[in-house]
Amino acid sequence: MESWISGIRGVAYEMEDVIDAIKSMHESRHQRRGCMGSISRYSHKPCELITHRKISSGIEQIKIKIQSISNGRDRYGIANLGEGSGVDDSLQALRQFPPHFYDDTDVVGFEDDKEKLVKQLVDPENKNCSVVSIVGMGGLGKTTLARKLHIDPAIREHFDTFAWISVSQKYRVIELLKDIMKKVMELTKKKERNTRITLEELEQMGEEEVREQLRNFLRDKRHLVVMDDVWSVDVWRQMHHIFSNGNNGSRILLTTRKIEVARHAEPWIPPHELQLLNDAQSLELFCRKAFPPNQDVPTELEALAQKLAKRCGGLPLALVVLGGLLSRKDRSYDTWLRVARNMKWESSGDGQECLRILGLSYDDLPYPLKPCFLYIAAFPEDSTISTSKLVRLWIAEDTARDWLDELVQRCMIQVVERSMAHGRVESIRIHDMLRDFGLSEAGKDGFLHICSSDDKAVSDGISCHRAAFHSRINDEVAVFSPHLRTLLGFNLVLKDSTSAGKFLNGLNLVRVLEFEGARDLKELPKQIGQHDSSTIPGIEKH
């Protein structure tokens, strides 16, 4: 079945290639018209004949593959494709709940944790620059708790300046240092209006100069720097010198899955280890997500709700996602029982239960919503995503804005900011476990390929029609992957040749371009935007 589905996807891509080749040929013919049009047209006849033959051959191959797919459909006993997608029901359900139905800062069972950590962060007896660590497995709520601390009134009153950086597994120290500098400069500028350098000057600095500027800037300020999702002790080794001890009670709040990272960063203060939720806490969080506010659990669902909540093993992310899934379902015993039966109930004890629940929630998404979710995985890990930018990309890919709120209410994405005026979602983020799951599904489906700085896949050719480049891109993209339709770039460091946009030469089928943080991108090739099919949602150099 997997290979059959993959075959359908492959034929669809081949059909798209043929259609675009025909359109490109007609556009080229139209552009050759003019005073030399007749000579030009006749001179291109041999080329057009070759193109016609290639297209005809491609169409014949597609017909053969379609016949094979049709035979496979009979073999697998598939009667109807597309039924049961739940699109209409899902959109109808979407209108039943207010925009603030889900509070992404919901925390259950963290009250004691938060109180203890606040005391450590504002402890007047500890004048040293100390590290306070939150340790726990993925999906346990480390980042959620850290964000609650970051905005706590007592914390905001106690410290002079703040910075939040997301480290993750792939990081560049100079970018982390610059991120800290930008955050603390912005906040102190609002208070003091006497920053020593501009953001433009900061971008031109090397690592050592940034370190020196940051040390000087933080020396006389009581600061709180949150380092979220730290995976390696090397990060701390490379960065701890900037946090000079001014004996003013500054703090570093660190979240990590690895207790050795926390112990290395601060040997004298025991790390705060988050615990799994107990059964009562699990049920409370699950019901908050599965039912609208102030609504009691229906009597016929009480036992099943307890069973489903307990199956999540006390992991907040699993509870939130499963509750979000059931919030979109009819609240009847039979419907909930079907969901329960679709879950694999064997106990693993290794965190795999959460991945199974994520898979169940993804499989339940309506068909048009799945590519919307997978698209979000293209953005860098732990990034805050502008919804206006995301929706522009969706529109360019012929998807709908309505699905944004659907993903929020299913708890597949987290709201970062809402409009104060009408509650509209302004920016979002995605949990790293959900992003990893999305990347895995996008790869299996041939939907999207992510190219990191050390990725060798470019020279091997990218089979997907969509590719996202993080940090680096080279001039070989068009040579080895000329069929790309969507090209995304984030925080690109460009060489002289790539800064002129030469890497886009030959990408004649590209429809969507989005570059964020490509500060050295000077120009785009002339052919970009000339085709009727081209859409350029945004070229951002900030």
XYZ file of C-alpha atoms in Angstrom:
542
model
C 0.000 0.000 0.000
C 2.834 2.414 0.874
C 4.483 1.948 -2.530
C 1.112 2.348 -4.266
C 0.478 5.675 -2.534
C 4.025 6.767 -3.328
C 3.365 5.890 -6.973
C 0.298 8.145 -7.042
C 2.330 11.009 -5.644
C 5.116 10.446 -8.149
C 2.728 10.435 -11.118
C 1.089 13.630 -9.863
C 4.502 15.316 -9.795
C 5.291 14.038 -13.303
C 1.973 15.379 -14.605
C 2.747 18.732 -13.033
C 6.170 18.735 -14.713
C 4.623 18.064 -18.130
C 1.986 20.773 -17.705
C 4.615 23.302 -16.659
C 6.844 22.308 -19.579
C 3.971 22.988 -21.991
C 3.235 26.341 -20.348
C 6.911 27.291 -20.433
C 7.145 26.436 -24.141
C 4.113 28.573 -24.977
C 5.427 31.478 -22.902
C 8.778 31.328 -24.692
C 7.032 31.331 -28.056
C 4.975 34.363 -27.044
C 8.082 36.270 -25.892
C 9.799 35.715 -29.262
C 7.142 37.602 -31.158
C 8.124 41.004 -32.489
C 9.821 42.557 -35.459
C 12.101 39.497 -35.790
C 9.364 37.169 -34.694
C 8.987 35.084 -37.849
C 12.739 34.465 -38.189
C 13.002 33.667 -34.494
C 10.041 31.322 -34.619
C 11.409 29.322 -37.529
C 14.872 29.155 -35.947
C 13.385 27.537 -32.876
C 11.335 24.914 -34.753
C 13.886 22.074 -34.253
C 14.070 22.804 -30.513
C 10.301 22.833 -30.247
C 10.042 19.525 -32.085
C 12.447 17.951 -29.602
C 10.455 19.416 -26.709
C 7.202 18.132 -28.240
C 8.638 14.639 -28.518
C 9.825 14.700 -24.900
C 6.421 15.879 -23.728
C 4.618 13.243 -25.810
C 6.900 10.533 -24.455
C 6.303 11.791 -20.915
C 2.537 11.699 -21.396
C 2.667 8.121 -22.683
C 4.722 7.047 -19.663
C 2.231 8.746 -17.350
C -0.676 6.895 -19.005
C 1.053 3.572 -18.396
C 1.674 4.439 -14.738
C -1.916 5.606 -14.237
C -3.191 2.287 -15.590
C -0.905 0.457 -13.162
C -2.197 2.604 -10.294
C -5.786 1.878 -11.319
C -5.057 -1.846 -11.264
C -3.513 -1.435 -7.822
C -6.658 0.277 -6.580
C -8.707 -2.773 -7.553
C -6.090 -5.065 -6.012
C -6.229 -3.258 -2.652
C -10.022 -3.027 -2.750
C -10.146 0.769 -2.564
C -13.615 1.954 -3.551
C -13.556 5.695 -2.875
C -10.659 8.077 -2.421
C -11.374 11.306 -0.583
C -14.432 10.246 1.412
C -14.334 10.720 5.135
C -11.876 13.580 5.063
C -13.964 15.420 7.572
C -13.439 18.782 5.868
C -17.010 20.023 6.099
C -17.528 18.706 9.626
C -14.222 20.174 10.718
C -14.972 23.642 9.367
C -18.417 23.532 10.951
C -16.897 22.561 14.301
C -14.351 25.345 13.948
C -17.121 27.930 14.177
C -18.479 26.508 17.436
C -15.721 27.799 19.705
C -14.498 31.339 20.430
C -10.979 32.361 19.296
C -9.655 32.198 22.874
C -10.956 28.641 23.436
C -7.386 27.459 23.883
C -4.948 29.155 26.221
C -1.458 28.131 25.180
C -0.096 29.069 28.596
C -2.274 26.429 30.296
C -0.255 24.664 32.951
C -1.486 21.963 35.296
C 0.588 20.610 38.142
C 3.302 23.260 37.750
C 2.188 25.504 40.602
C 4.714 24.173 43.118
C 7.455 24.046 40.474
C 6.878 27.658 39.525
C 6.825 28.881 43.123
C 10.097 27.112 43.920
C 11.823 28.423 40.784
C 10.680 32.014 41.345
C 12.280 31.902 44.791
C 15.547 30.649 43.308
C 15.552 33.318 40.609
C 14.916 36.276 42.927
C 16.772 34.944 45.992
C 18.196 38.102 47.654
C 20.834 36.076 49.515
C 22.465 34.821 46.316
C 24.327 37.733 44.719
C 26.293 35.535 42.303
C 25.400 35.109 38.641
C 23.855 31.636 38.989
C 22.298 29.088 36.671
C 18.844 27.692 37.430
C 18.056 24.625 35.315
C 14.788 22.901 34.395
C 15.372 19.290 33.340
C 12.964 16.780 31.822
C 12.110 14.653 28.810
C 10.639 16.113 25.625
C 6.984 17.109 25.911
C 7.099 17.473 29.690
C 6.509 21.247 29.652
C 9.972 22.722 30.282
C 9.556 25.555 27.784
C 5.989 26.275 28.887
C 7.119 26.594 32.502
C 10.088 28.760 31.498
C 7.760 31.103 29.591
C 5.481 31.392 32.612
C 8.512 32.372 34.679
C 9.746 34.796 32.020
C 6.514 36.823 32.144
C 5.866 36.503 35.887
C 5.347 39.985 37.447
C 7.768 39.301 40.304
C 10.458 38.299 37.805
C 9.844 41.302 35.547
C 10.116 43.620 38.531
C 13.285 42.044 39.897
C 15.527 42.097 36.801
C 16.698 45.040 34.696
C 16.905 43.332 31.320
C 15.869 40.061 29.710
C 16.751 37.799 26.801
C 15.307 34.542 25.523
C 17.241 32.365 23.077
C 16.345 28.957 21.646
C 19.499 26.876 21.305
C 18.378 23.443 19.979
C 20.719 20.806 18.533
C 22.000 22.839 15.580
C 23.340 26.191 16.648
C 25.943 28.818 15.780
C 27.454 30.528 18.800
C 27.810 33.907 17.109
C 24.101 33.915 16.218
C 23.166 33.034 19.807
C 25.357 35.855 21.114
C 23.846 38.324 18.662
C 20.347 37.198 19.627
C 21.091 37.915 23.286
C 22.574 41.285 22.367
C 19.523 42.255 20.311
C 17.120 41.324 23.088
C 18.897 43.109 25.926
C 19.642 46.163 23.768
C 16.030 46.535 22.732
C 14.695 46.387 26.248
C 17.296 48.675 27.803
C 16.941 51.104 24.908
C 13.313 51.605 25.849
C 14.355 52.487 29.380
C 17.648 54.330 28.935
C 17.783 55.361 25.261
C 21.593 55.294 25.291
C 22.622 52.113 23.505
C 26.270 52.032 22.543
C 25.826 50.451 19.101
C 23.133 50.059 16.473
C 21.680 46.779 15.288
C 23.249 47.383 11.874
C 26.678 47.700 13.477
C 26.048 44.531 15.470
C 25.425 42.540 12.283
C 28.884 43.441 10.979
C 30.732 42.349 14.131
C 32.808 39.215 14.548
C 32.360 36.804 17.436
C 35.051 38.213 19.733
C 33.801 41.766 19.341
C 30.247 40.665 20.111
C 31.475 38.858 23.233
C 33.290 41.957 24.462
C 30.353 44.272 23.756
C 27.958 41.896 25.489
C 30.157 41.504 28.566
C 30.440 45.270 28.900
C 26.733 45.755 28.333
C 25.631 43.212 30.951
C 28.263 43.994 33.586
C 26.250 46.569 35.520
C 22.758 45.215 34.829
C 20.860 42.534 36.710
C 19.881 40.312 33.803
C 17.846 37.171 33.233
C 18.840 35.182 30.149
C 16.749 32.135 29.250
C 18.618 29.481 27.251
C 15.908 27.126 26.040
C 16.468 23.583 24.755
C 20.198 23.161 25.412
C 21.488 19.785 24.233
C 25.240 19.989 24.734
C 27.676 21.097 27.423
C 29.720 22.658 24.614
C 27.163 25.456 24.306
C 27.717 26.470 27.911
C 31.486 26.146 27.634
C 31.503 28.546 24.702
C 29.122 31.100 26.182
C 29.399 31.239 29.970
C 32.240 33.805 29.962
C 29.915 36.570 28.740
C 27.847 36.314 31.925
C 30.341 38.049 34.175
C 29.672 37.953 37.896
C 28.773 41.481 38.902
C 27.477 40.304 42.308
C 24.074 41.758 41.472
C 21.983 38.570 41.436
C 21.824 37.965 37.682
C 20.449 34.581 36.606
C 20.612 32.190 33.664
C 17.495 30.024 33.292
C 18.364 26.904 31.314
C 16.058 24.166 29.996
C 17.462 20.834 28.853
C 16.612 17.171 28.438
C 20.039 16.151 29.738
C 20.807 16.387 33.435
C 24.573 16.357 32.783
C 24.201 19.650 30.887
C 22.491 21.236 33.894
C 25.067 19.898 36.367
C 27.933 21.121 34.209
C 26.450 24.619 33.958
C 25.837 24.916 37.717
C 27.505 22.335 39.999
C 26.362 24.037 43.231
C 22.602 24.314 42.647
C 20.680 21.044 42.027
C 18.718 21.135 38.750
C 14.941 21.268 39.000
C 13.659 17.990 37.561
C 10.102 18.141 36.230
C 7.940 15.141 37.038
C 5.207 13.501 35.002
C 1.665 14.556 35.905
C -0.308 12.284 38.197
C -3.649 10.793 37.118
C -5.758 13.651 38.516
C -3.580 16.333 36.926
C -3.544 14.440 33.630
C -7.333 14.252 33.559
C -7.639 17.969 34.360
C -5.314 19.048 31.533
C -6.873 16.598 29.076
C -10.392 17.857 29.818
C -9.297 21.502 29.508
C -8.313 20.773 25.923
C -11.088 18.343 24.997
C -14.050 20.424 26.228
C -15.031 24.105 26.038
C -14.525 26.227 29.184
C -16.957 25.743 32.062
C -18.416 22.561 30.587
C -18.540 19.428 32.699
C -17.483 16.090 31.285
C -20.588 14.192 30.096
C -21.351 11.299 32.415
C -21.113 8.714 29.625
C -17.582 9.916 28.776
C -16.109 10.098 32.296
C -14.626 6.587 32.401
C -13.321 6.807 28.838
C -11.802 10.245 29.476
C -9.956 8.857 32.502
C -8.686 5.912 30.455
C -7.483 8.121 27.587
C -5.827 10.625 29.924
C -4.036 7.869 31.816
C -2.815 6.362 28.537
C -0.827 9.570 27.896
C 1.502 8.570 30.706
C 1.456 11.953 32.455
C 3.133 13.710 29.505
C 1.580 17.185 28.996
C 2.254 17.365 25.245
C 0.490 14.048 24.638
C -2.471 15.151 26.789
C -2.758 18.485 24.990
C -2.588 16.988 21.491
C -5.002 14.133 22.238
C -7.403 16.555 23.923
C -7.164 18.842 20.898
C -7.975 15.930 18.594
C -11.082 14.970 20.575
C -12.230 18.591 20.806
C -12.911 18.377 17.052
C -14.967 15.210 17.420
C -18.603 14.642 18.215
C -18.884 14.261 21.986
C -20.516 10.846 21.917
C -19.359 7.609 23.482
C -19.152 5.756 20.156
C -16.970 8.452 18.573
C -14.556 8.558 21.503
C -14.463 4.764 21.662
C -13.377 4.637 18.005
C -10.467 6.958 18.807
C -9.514 4.830 21.803
C -9.559 1.672 19.689
C -7.241 3.298 17.135
C -4.593 3.823 19.801
C -1.939 1.194 20.412
C -2.288 0.324 24.064
C 0.930 -1.543 24.732
C 3.067 0.179 27.340
C 6.491 1.333 26.194
C 7.822 3.528 28.983
C 10.299 5.139 26.590
C 8.373 8.209 25.480
C 7.130 6.496 22.305
C 3.534 6.770 23.520
C 3.649 10.497 22.767
C 4.834 9.840 19.208
C 1.984 7.388 18.689
C -0.506 10.011 19.860
C 1.049 12.608 17.554
C 0.701 10.128 14.702
C -2.937 9.485 15.586
C -3.665 13.230 15.642
C -1.882 13.769 12.327
C -3.764 10.909 10.664
C -7.034 12.464 11.848
C -6.319 15.806 10.145
C -8.558 16.572 7.137
C -6.690 16.029 3.868
C -6.232 19.747 3.016
C -4.878 20.410 6.501
C -2.011 17.911 6.346
C 0.162 19.892 3.879
C -0.527 23.052 5.907
C 0.887 21.362 8.999
C 3.853 19.879 7.124
C 4.660 23.318 5.685
C 5.242 24.668 9.197
C 8.045 22.142 9.686
C 10.045 24.004 7.012
C 10.722 26.835 9.448
C 13.785 26.608 11.713
C 13.416 24.851 15.052
C 11.976 26.966 17.888
C 11.321 29.933 15.578
C 8.401 32.322 16.038
C 6.427 32.277 12.789
C 4.440 35.244 11.501
C 0.969 34.002 10.578
C 0.648 36.575 7.791
C 3.809 35.167 6.197
C 2.633 31.585 6.705
C -0.763 32.295 5.176
C 0.875 34.019 2.175
C 2.852 30.839 1.579
C -0.263 28.713 1.974
C -2.151 30.905 -0.487
C 0.709 30.601 -2.967
C 0.335 26.830 -2.577
C -3.471 27.080 -3.017
C -4.361 26.305 0.599
C -6.786 28.193 2.846
C -6.400 30.533 5.807
C -9.273 28.841 7.629
C -6.949 26.002 8.517
C -4.761 28.152 10.776
C -7.358 28.314 13.550
C -8.103 24.634 13.010
C -4.472 23.725 13.707
C -4.507 25.938 16.808
C -7.650 24.335 18.182
C -6.271 20.873 17.510
C -3.208 21.920 19.576
C -0.855 21.048 16.715
C 0.667 24.546 16.933
C 1.036 27.062 19.770
C -0.075 30.690 19.720
C 2.678 33.190 20.524
C 0.752 36.415 20.004
C -2.846 37.447 19.351
C -4.202 40.785 18.199
C -5.471 42.818 21.157
C -8.312 44.189 19.025
C -10.024 41.058 17.717
C -8.108 38.051 19.051
C -6.722 37.076 15.666
C -3.597 34.906 15.757
C -0.550 37.019 14.840
C 2.311 34.573 15.387
C 2.784 30.915 16.255
C 5.415 28.312 17.066
C 5.512 24.529 16.908
C 6.792 22.210 19.621
C 10.069 20.600 18.594
C 8.620 17.090 18.946
C 5.732 17.995 16.657
C 8.171 19.616 14.231
C 10.345 16.490 14.199
C 7.242 14.414 13.549
C 6.214 16.777 10.737
C 9.653 16.572 9.135
C 9.507 12.790 9.243
C 6.082 12.721 7.587
C 7.107 15.359 5.023
C 10.107 13.243 4.067
C 8.088 10.034 3.778
C 5.427 11.789 1.702
C 7.975 13.461 -0.567
C 6.390 16.785 0.404
C 9.416 18.741 1.617
C 13.185 18.459 1.997
C 15.155 20.417 4.600
C 18.762 21.259 3.714
C 20.933 22.163 6.703
C 24.424 23.614 6.494
C 26.048 20.170 6.396
C 23.534 18.515 4.057
C 24.981 16.688 1.036
C 21.598 16.069 -0.580
C 21.831 19.003 -2.995
C 24.500 17.362 -5.145
C 22.542 14.085 -5.015
C 19.412 15.819 -6.263
C 16.266 16.739 -4.318
C 13.273 14.672 -5.409
C 10.709 16.834 -3.571
C 9.087 19.828 -5.251
C 9.686 21.909 -2.116
C 12.987 22.602 -0.371
C 13.941 24.762 2.605
C 17.551 25.824 3.166
C 18.760 26.739 6.650
C 21.960 28.786 7.019
C 23.589 27.942 3.672
C 22.718 27.479 0.019
C 24.957 26.900 -2.992
C 24.887 27.408 -6.752
C 24.187 23.730 -7.472
C 20.504 23.841 -6.578
C 19.228 24.474 -10.100
C 21.695 22.023 -11.657
C 20.650 19.023 -9.564
C 17.037 19.957 -8.740
C 15.618 21.981 -11.672
C 12.068 20.785 -10.949
C 11.742 22.694 -7.643
C 8.480 24.653 -7.320
C 8.995 26.140 -3.863
C 12.288 27.413 -2.446
C 12.503 28.719 1.114
C 15.589 30.195 2.781
C 16.140 31.075 6.438
C 19.096 32.980 7.916
C 21.216 32.322 4.843
C 24.923 33.096 4.873
C 25.703 33.832 1.223
C 28.968 33.725 -0.688
C 29.810 36.250 -3.415
C 28.207 34.179 -6.160
C 25.071 33.350 -4.212
C 24.594 36.937 -3.033
C 23.881 37.860 -6.655
C 21.103 35.277 -6.732
C 22.938 33.050 -9.217
C 21.745 29.947 -7.386
C 18.286 30.675 -8.825
C 19.437 30.517 -12.452
C 17.795 27.542 -14.115
C 14.937 27.203 -11.621
C 12.430 27.953 -14.372
C 9.561 26.131 -12.675
C 9.835 27.861 -9.299
C 6.542 29.360 -8.126
C 7.195 30.361 -4.552
C 10.269 32.111 -3.130
C 10.634 33.106 0.506
C 13.938 34.324 1.956
C 14.086 35.424 5.578
C 17.275 36.778 7.066
C 19.197 36.697 3.753
C 20.994 39.933 4.562
C 23.563 39.623 1.762
C 21.128 38.834 -1.043
C 21.640 41.716 -3.468
C 19.514 40.844 -6.488
C 17.386 38.210 -8.183
C 17.790 36.851 -11.719
C 15.651 38.611 -14.307
C 13.638 35.506 -15.158
C 12.294 35.239 -11.612
C 8.755 36.562 -11.601
C 8.440 36.626 -15.401
C 6.427 33.421 -15.645
C 2.702 33.573 -15.066
C 3.018 30.809 -12.482
C 5.545 32.649 -10.303
C 4.572 33.937 -6.899
C 7.033 35.665 -4.598
C 5.410 35.977 -1.154
C 8.318 37.830 0.406
C 12.019 38.563 0.221
C 13.010 39.691 3.703
C 16.567 40.703 4.570
C 16.078 41.631 8.199
